[in-house]
Amino acid sequence: MLFFALNGVGLVITELFIGFSHYVLGLDGAVFFNIALIVGTGVATLFRFWSYKKWVFLPASAPHVDPASGLPEAPADGPAAEGPGATRATGAPGRAPGALRPLDRTAGDYAEL
């Protein structure tokens, strides 16, 4: 979904350049339209490159992202969080392993819901 949203922003950037040259600068004609289209496409391409690198295609060394919350998961072998407000997500005592809330399930379990 994020991929398509960022492509939409890139499309809007291209259209802003065309609209600016036509309505603000008053440049009519095929030559001015093509110049605005080329410049707008170039700026939108730079935006897409930057945004995909930052949000869509993350490096393999990046922490895993929880599909339910969209937040990075803590490393499994890392030290436990400490300090005020730091909690560890564990099941309630006496709860059966299959009786987890939907947000506590792994990504593979969502097909069962």
CSV table of N, CA, C and O in Angstrom, one decimal, residues 26-108:
chain,number,residue,atom,x,y,z
A,26,GLY,N,1.7,31.0,-17.2
A,26,GLY,CA,0.9,31.3,-18.4
A,26,GLY,C,1.6,30.8,-19.7
A,26,GLY,O,1.4,31.4,-20.8
A,27,LEU,N,2.4,29.8,-19.6
A,27,LEU,CA,3.1,29.3,-20.8
A,27,LEU,C,2.3,28.2,-21.4
A,27,LEU,O,2.1,27.1,-20.9
A,28,ASP,N,1.7,28.5,-22.6
A,28,ASP,CA,0.9,27.6,-23.4
A,28,ASP,C,1.7,27.1,-24.5
A,28,ASP,O,2.6,27.7,-25.0
A,29,GLY,N,1.4,25.9,-25.0
A,29,GLY,CA,2.0,25.3,-26.1
A,29,GLY,C,2.7,24.0,-25.8
A,29,GLY,O,2.9,23.7,-24.6
A,30,ALA,N,2.9,23.2,-26.8
A,30,ALA,CA,3.4,21.9,-26.7
A,30,ALA,C,4.9,21.9,-26.1
A,30,ALA,O,5.2,21.0,-25.3
A,31,VAL,N,5.7,22.8,-26.5
A,31,VAL,CA,7.1,22.9,-26.1
A,31,VAL,C,7.1,23.1,-24.6
A,31,VAL,O,7.9,22.4,-23.8
A,32,PHE,N,6.4,24.1,-24.1
A,32,PHE,CA,6.4,24.4,-22.6
A,32,PHE,C,5.7,23.2,-21.8
A,32,PHE,O,6.2,22.9,-20.7
A,33,PHE,N,4.7,22.6,-22.4
A,33,PHE,CA,4.1,21.4,-21.7
A,33,PHE,C,5.1,20.3,-21.6
A,33,PHE,O,5.3,19.7,-20.5
A,34,ASN,N,5.9,20.0,-22.7
A,34,ASN,CA,6.9,19.0,-22.6
A,34,ASN,C,8.0,19.3,-21.7
A,34,ASN,O,8.5,18.4,-21.0
A,35,ILE,N,8.5,20.5,-21.6
A,35,ILE,CA,9.5,20.9,-20.7
A,35,ILE,C,9.0,20.7,-19.3
A,35,ILE,O,9.8,20.2,-18.4
A,36,ALA,N,7.8,21.2,-18.9
A,36,ALA,CA,7.3,21.0,-17.6
A,36,ALA,C,7.1,19.5,-17.3
A,36,ALA,O,7.4,19.1,-16.1
A,37,LEU,N,6.7,18.7,-18.2
A,37,LEU,CA,6.5,17.3,-18.0
A,37,LEU,C,7.9,16.6,-17.7
A,37,LEU,O,8.0,15.8,-16.8
A,38,ILE,N,8.9,17.0,-18.5
A,38,ILE,CA,10.2,16.4,-18.2
A,38,ILE,C,10.8,16.8,-16.9
A,38,ILE,O,11.3,15.9,-16.1
A,39,VAL,N,10.7,18.1,-16.5
A,39,VAL,CA,11.2,18.5,-15.2
A,39,VAL,C,10.4,17.9,-14.1
A,39,VAL,O,11.0,17.4,-13.1
A,40,GLY,N,9.1,17.9,-14.2
A,40,GLY,CA,8.2,17.3,-13.2
A,40,GLY,C,8.5,15.8,-13.0
A,40,GLY,O,8.6,15.3,-11.9
A,41,THR,N,8.7,15.1,-14.1
A,41,THR,CA,9.0,13.7,-14.1
A,41,THR,C,10.4,13.4,-13.4
A,41,THR,O,10.5,12.5,-12.6
A,42,GLY,N,11.3,14.3,-13.7
A,42,GLY,CA,12.7,14.2,-13.1
A,42,GLY,C,12.6,14.4,-11.6
A,42,GLY,O,13.2,13.6,-10.8
A,43,VAL,N,11.9,15.4,-11.1
A,43,VAL,CA,11.7,15.7,-9.7
A,43,VAL,C,11.0,14.6,-9.0
A,43,VAL,O,11.3,14.1,-7.9
A,44,ALA,N,9.9,14.1,-9.6
A,44,ALA,CA,9.1,13.0,-9.1
A,44,ALA,C,10.0,11.7,-9.0
A,44,ALA,O,9.8,10.9,-8.0
A,45,THR,N,10.8,11.5,-10.0
A,45,THR,CA,11.7,10.3,-9.9
A,45,THR,C,12.7,10.4,-8.8
A,45,THR,O,12.9,9.4,-8.1
A,46,LEU,N,13.2,11.6,-8.5
A,46,LEU,CA,14.1,11.8,-7.4
A,46,LEU,C,13.4,11.5,-6.1
A,46,LEU,O,13.9,10.9,-5.1
A,47,PHE,N,12.1,12.0,-6.0
A,47,PHE,CA,11.3,11.8,-4.8
A,47,PHE,C,11.1,10.3,-4.6
A,47,PHE,O,11.2,9.8,-3.5
A,48,ARG,N,10.7,9.6,-5.7
A,48,ARG,CA,10.4,8.2,-5.6
A,48,ARG,C,11.7,7.4,-5.1
A,48,ARG,O,11.6,6.5,-4.3
A,49,PHE,N,12.8,7.7,-5.7
A,49,PHE,CA,14.1,7.1,-5.3
A,49,PHE,C,14.3,7.2,-3.8
A,49,PHE,O,14.6,6.3,-3.1
A,50,TRP,N,14.2,8.5,-3.4
A,50,TRP,CA,14.5,8.7,-2.0
A,50,TRP,C,13.5,8.0,-1.1
A,50,TRP,O,13.8,7.4,-0.1
A,51,SER,N,12.2,8.1,-1.4
A,51,SER,CA,11.2,7.6,-0.5
A,51,SER,C,11.2,6.0,-0.5
A,51,SER,O,10.9,5.4,0.5
A,52,TYR,N,11.4,5.4,-1.7
A,52,TYR,CA,11.5,3.9,-1.7
A,52,TYR,C,12.7,3.5,-0.8
A,52,TYR,O,12.6,2.5,-0.1
A,53,LYS,N,13.8,4.2,-1.0
A,53,LYS,CA,15.0,3.8,-0.2
A,53,LYS,C,14.7,3.9,1.3
A,53,LYS,O,15.2,3.2,2.1
A,54,LYS,N,14.0,5.0,1.7
A,54,LYS,CA,13.7,5.2,3.1
A,54,LYS,C,12.6,4.4,3.7
A,54,LYS,O,12.8,3.9,4.8
A,55,TRP,N,11.5,4.1,3.0
A,55,TRP,CA,10.4,3.4,3.5
A,55,TRP,C,10.0,2.1,2.9
A,55,TRP,O,9.4,1.3,3.6
A,56,VAL,N,10.2,1.9,1.6
A,56,VAL,CA,9.7,0.7,1.0
A,56,VAL,C,10.7,-0.5,1.0
A,56,VAL,O,10.5,-1.5,1.5
A,57,PHE,N,11.8,-0.3,0.3
A,57,PHE,CA,12.8,-1.3,0.1
A,57,PHE,C,13.9,-1.1,1.2
A,57,PHE,O,15.0,-0.5,0.9
A,58,LEU,N,13.7,-1.7,2.4
A,58,LEU,CA,14.6,-1.5,3.5
A,58,LEU,C,15.8,-2.5,3.3
A,58,LEU,O,15.6,-3.6,2.8
A,59,PRO,N,17.0,-2.2,3.9
A,59,PRO,CA,18.1,-3.1,3.8
A,59,PRO,C,17.8,-4.4,4.6
A,59,PRO,O,17.0,-4.4,5.5
A,60,ALA,N,18.5,-5.5,4.2
A,60,ALA,CA,18.3,-6.7,4.9
A,60,ALA,C,18.7,-6.6,6.4
A,60,ALA,O,18.3,-7.4,7.2
A,61,SER,N,19.6,-5.7,6.7
A,61,SER,CA,20.1,-5.6,8.1
A,61,SER,C,19.1,-4.8,9.0
A,61,SER,O,19.3,-4.7,10.2
A,62,ALA,N,18.0,-4.3,8.4
A,62,ALA,CA,17.0,-3.5,9.2
A,62,ALA,C,16.3,-4.5,10.1
A,62,ALA,O,16.1,-5.7,9.7
A,63,PRO,N,15.8,-4.0,11.2
A,63,PRO,CA,15.0,-4.9,12.1
A,63,PRO,C,13.7,-5.3,11.4
A,63,PRO,O,13.1,-4.6,10.6
A,64,HIS,N,13.2,-6.5,11.8
A,64,HIS,CA,11.9,-7.0,11.2
A,64,HIS,C,10.8,-6.1,11.7
A,64,HIS,O,10.8,-5.6,12.8
A,65,VAL,N,9.8,-5.9,10.8
A,65,VAL,CA,8.7,-5.1,11.1
A,65,VAL,C,7.5,-5.9,11.4
A,65,VAL,O,7.2,-6.9,10.7
A,66,ASP,N,6.8,-5.6,12.5
A,66,ASP,CA,5.6,-6.4,12.9
A,66,ASP,C,4.5,-6.0,11.9
A,66,ASP,O,4.1,-4.8,11.8
A,67,PRO,N,3.8,-6.9,11.2
A,67,PRO,CA,2.8,-6.6,10.2
A,67,PRO,C,1.6,-6.0,10.8
A,67,PRO,O,0.9,-5.2,10.2
A,68,ALA,N,1.3,-6.3,12.1
A,68,ALA,CA,0.1,-5.8,12.7
A,68,ALA,C,0.2,-4.3,13.1
A,68,ALA,O,-0.7,-3.5,12.9
A,69,SER,N,1.4,-3.9,13.7
A,69,SER,CA,1.5,-2.6,14.2
A,69,SER,C,2.4,-1.7,13.2
A,69,SER,O,2.3,-0.5,13.3
A,70,GLY,N,3.2,-2.3,12.4
A,70,GLY,CA,4.0,-1.5,11.5
A,70,GLY,C,5.3,-1.0,12.2
A,70,GLY,O,6.0,-0.2,11.6
A,71,LEU,N,5.5,-1.5,13.4
A,71,LEU,CA,6.7,-1.0,14.2
A,71,LEU,C,7.8,-2.1,14.2
A,71,LEU,O,7.5,-3.3,14.0
A,72,PRO,N,9.0,-1.7,14.3
A,72,PRO,CA,10.1,-2.7,14.3
A,72,PRO,C,10.0,-3.5,15.5
A,72,PRO,O,9.7,-3.1,16.6
A,73,GLU,N,10.3,-4.8,15.3
A,73,GLU,CA,10.3,-5.7,16.5
A,73,GLU,C,11.7,-5.7,17.2
A,73,GLU,O,12.7,-5.4,16.5
A,74,ALA,N,11.7,-6.0,18.5
A,74,ALA,CA,12.9,-6.0,19.2
A,74,ALA,C,13.7,-7.3,18.9
A,74,ALA,O,13.1,-8.3,18.6
A,75,PRO,N,15.0,-7.2,18.8
A,75,PRO,CA,15.8,-8.5,18.5
A,75,PRO,C,15.5,-9.5,19.6
A,75,PRO,O,15.4,-9.2,20.8
A,76,ALA,N,15.4,-10.8,19.1
A,76,ALA,CA,15.1,-11.9,20.0
A,76,ALA,C,16.2,-12.2,21.0
A,76,ALA,O,15.9,-12.5,22.2
A,77,ASP,N,17.4,-12.0,20.6
A,77,ASP,CA,18.5,-12.3,21.5
A,77,ASP,C,19.1,-11.1,22.2
A,77,ASP,O,20.1,-11.1,22.9
A,78,GLY,N,18.5,-9.9,22.0
A,78,GLY,CA,19.0,-8.6,22.5
A,78,GLY,C,18.7,-8.5,24.0
A,78,GLY,O,17.9,-9.3,24.5
A,79,PRO,N,19.3,-7.5,24.7
A,79,PRO,CA,19.0,-7.3,26.1
A,79,PRO,C,17.6,-6.8,26.3
A,79,PRO,O,17.0,-6.2,25.4
A,80,ALA,N,17.0,-7.2,27.4
A,80,ALA,CA,15.6,-6.7,27.7
A,80,ALA,C,15.6,-5.2,28.0
A,80,ALA,O,16.6,-4.7,28.5
A,81,ALA,N,14.5,-4.6,27.6
A,81,ALA,CA,14.4,-3.2,27.9
A,81,ALA,C,14.3,-2.9,29.4
A,81,ALA,O,13.8,-3.7,30.1
A,82,GLU,N,14.9,-1.8,29.8
A,82,GLU,CA,14.9,-1.4,31.2
A,82,GLU,C,14.4,0.0,31.3
A,82,GLU,O,14.4,0.8,30.4
A,83,GLY,N,13.9,0.4,32.5
A,83,GLY,CA,13.5,1.7,32.7
A,83,GLY,C,12.0,1.8,32.9
A,83,GLY,O,11.3,0.8,32.7
A,84,PRO,N,11.5,3.0,33.2
A,84,PRO,CA,10.1,3.2,33.5
A,84,PRO,C,9.3,3.0,32.2
A,84,PRO,O,9.7,3.5,31.1
A,85,GLY,N,8.2,2.3,32.3
A,85,GLY,CA,7.4,2.0,31.1
A,85,GLY,C,7.8,0.9,30.2
A,85,GLY,O,7.2,0.6,29.2
A,86,ALA,N,9.0,0.3,30.5
A,86,ALA,CA,9.5,-0.8,29.7
A,86,ALA,C,8.8,-2.1,30.1
A,86,ALA,O,8.8,-2.5,31.2
A,87,THR,N,8.1,-2.7,29.1
A,87,THR,CA,7.4,-4.0,29.4
A,87,THR,C,7.8,-5.0,28.4
A,87,THR,O,8.2,-4.7,27.3
A,88,ARG,N,7.6,-6.2,28.7
A,88,ARG,CA,7.9,-7.3,27.8
A,88,ARG,C,6.5,-7.9,27.4
A,88,ARG,O,5.7,-8.2,28.2
A,89,ALA,N,6.3,-8.1,26.1
A,89,ALA,CA,5.1,-8.7,25.6
A,89,ALA,C,5.1,-10.2,25.8
A,89,ALA,O,5.7,-10.9,25.1
A,90,THR,N,4.4,-10.6,26.8
A,90,THR,CA,4.2,-12.0,27.1
A,90,THR,C,2.8,-12.3,27.3
A,90,THR,O,1.9,-11.5,27.6
A,91,GLY,N,2.4,-13.6,27.1
A,91,GLY,CA,1.0,-14.0,27.3
A,91,GLY,C,0.7,-14.0,28.8
A,91,GLY,O,1.5,-14.0,29.7
A,92,ALA,N,-0.6,-13.9,29.1
A,92,ALA,CA,-1.1,-13.9,30.4
A,92,ALA,C,-0.9,-15.2,31.1
A,92,ALA,O,-0.9,-16.2,30.4
A,93,PRO,N,-0.6,-15.3,32.4
A,93,PRO,CA,-0.4,-16.6,33.0
A,93,PRO,C,-1.7,-17.4,32.9
A,93,PRO,O,-2.8,-16.9,33.1
A,94,GLY,N,-1.5,-18.7,32.7
A,94,GLY,CA,-2.6,-19.6,32.6
A,94,GLY,C,-3.3,-19.6,31.3
A,94,GLY,O,-4.3,-20.3,31.1
A,95,ARG,N,-2.9,-18.8,30.3
A,95,ARG,CA,-3.5,-18.7,29.0
A,95,ARG,C,-3.0,-19.8,28.1
A,95,ARG,O,-1.8,-20.0,28.1
A,96,ALA,N,-3.8,-20.5,27.4
A,96,ALA,CA,-3.4,-21.5,26.4
A,96,ALA,C,-2.6,-20.9,25.3
A,96,ALA,O,-2.9,-19.7,24.9
A,97,PRO,N,-1.6,-21.6,24.7
A,97,PRO,CA,-0.8,-21.0,23.7
A,97,PRO,C,-1.6,-20.6,22.5
A,97,PRO,O,-1.2,-19.6,21.8
A,98,GLY,N,-2.7,-21.2,22.1
A,98,GLY,CA,-3.5,-20.9,21.0
A,98,GLY,C,-4.5,-19.8,21.2
A,98,GLY,O,-5.1,-19.3,20.3
A,99,ALA,N,-4.6,-19.3,22.5
A,99,ALA,CA,-5.6,-18.3,22.8
A,99,ALA,C,-5.0,-16.9,22.9
A,99,ALA,O,-5.3,-16.1,23.7
A,100,LEU,N,-4.2,-16.5,21.9
A,100,LEU,CA,-3.6,-15.2,21.9
A,100,LEU,C,-4.5,-14.2,21.2
A,100,LEU,O,-5.3,-14.6,20.4
A,101,ARG,N,-4.3,-13.0,21.5
A,101,ARG,CA,-5.1,-11.9,20.8
A,101,ARG,C,-4.6,-11.9,19.4
A,101,ARG,O,-3.5,-12.2,19.1
A,102,PRO,N,-5.4,-11.4,18.4
A,102,PRO,CA,-5.0,-11.3,17.0
A,102,PRO,C,-3.7,-10.6,16.8
A,102,PRO,O,-2.9,-10.9,16.0
A,103,LEU,N,-3.4,-9.5,17.6
A,103,LEU,CA,-2.2,-8.7,17.4
A,103,LEU,C,-1.0,-9.5,17.9
A,103,LEU,O,0.2,-9.1,17.6
A,104,ASP,N,-1.2,-10.5,18.7
A,104,ASP,CA,0.0,-11.3,19.3
A,104,ASP,C,0.4,-12.4,18.4
A,104,ASP,O,1.4,-13.0,18.6
A,105,ARG,N,-0.4,-12.7,17.3
A,105,ARG,CA,-0.1,-13.8,16.4
A,105,ARG,C,1.0,-13.4,15.4
A,105,ARG,O,1.2,-12.2,15.1
A,106,THR,N,1.7,-14.4,14.9
A,106,THR,CA,2.7,-14.1,13.9
A,106,THR,C,2.1,-13.9,12.6
A,106,THR,O,0.9,-14.2,12.4
A,107,ALA,N,2.8,-13.4,11.6
A,107,ALA,CA,2.3,-13.1,10.3
A,107,ALA,C,1.7,-14.4,9.6
A,107,ALA,O,0.7,-14.3,8.9
A,108,GLY,N,2.2,-15.5,9.8
A,108,GLY,CA,1.7,-16.7,9.2
A,108,GLY,C,0.4,-17.1,9.7
A,108,GLY,O,-0.4,-17.8,9.0
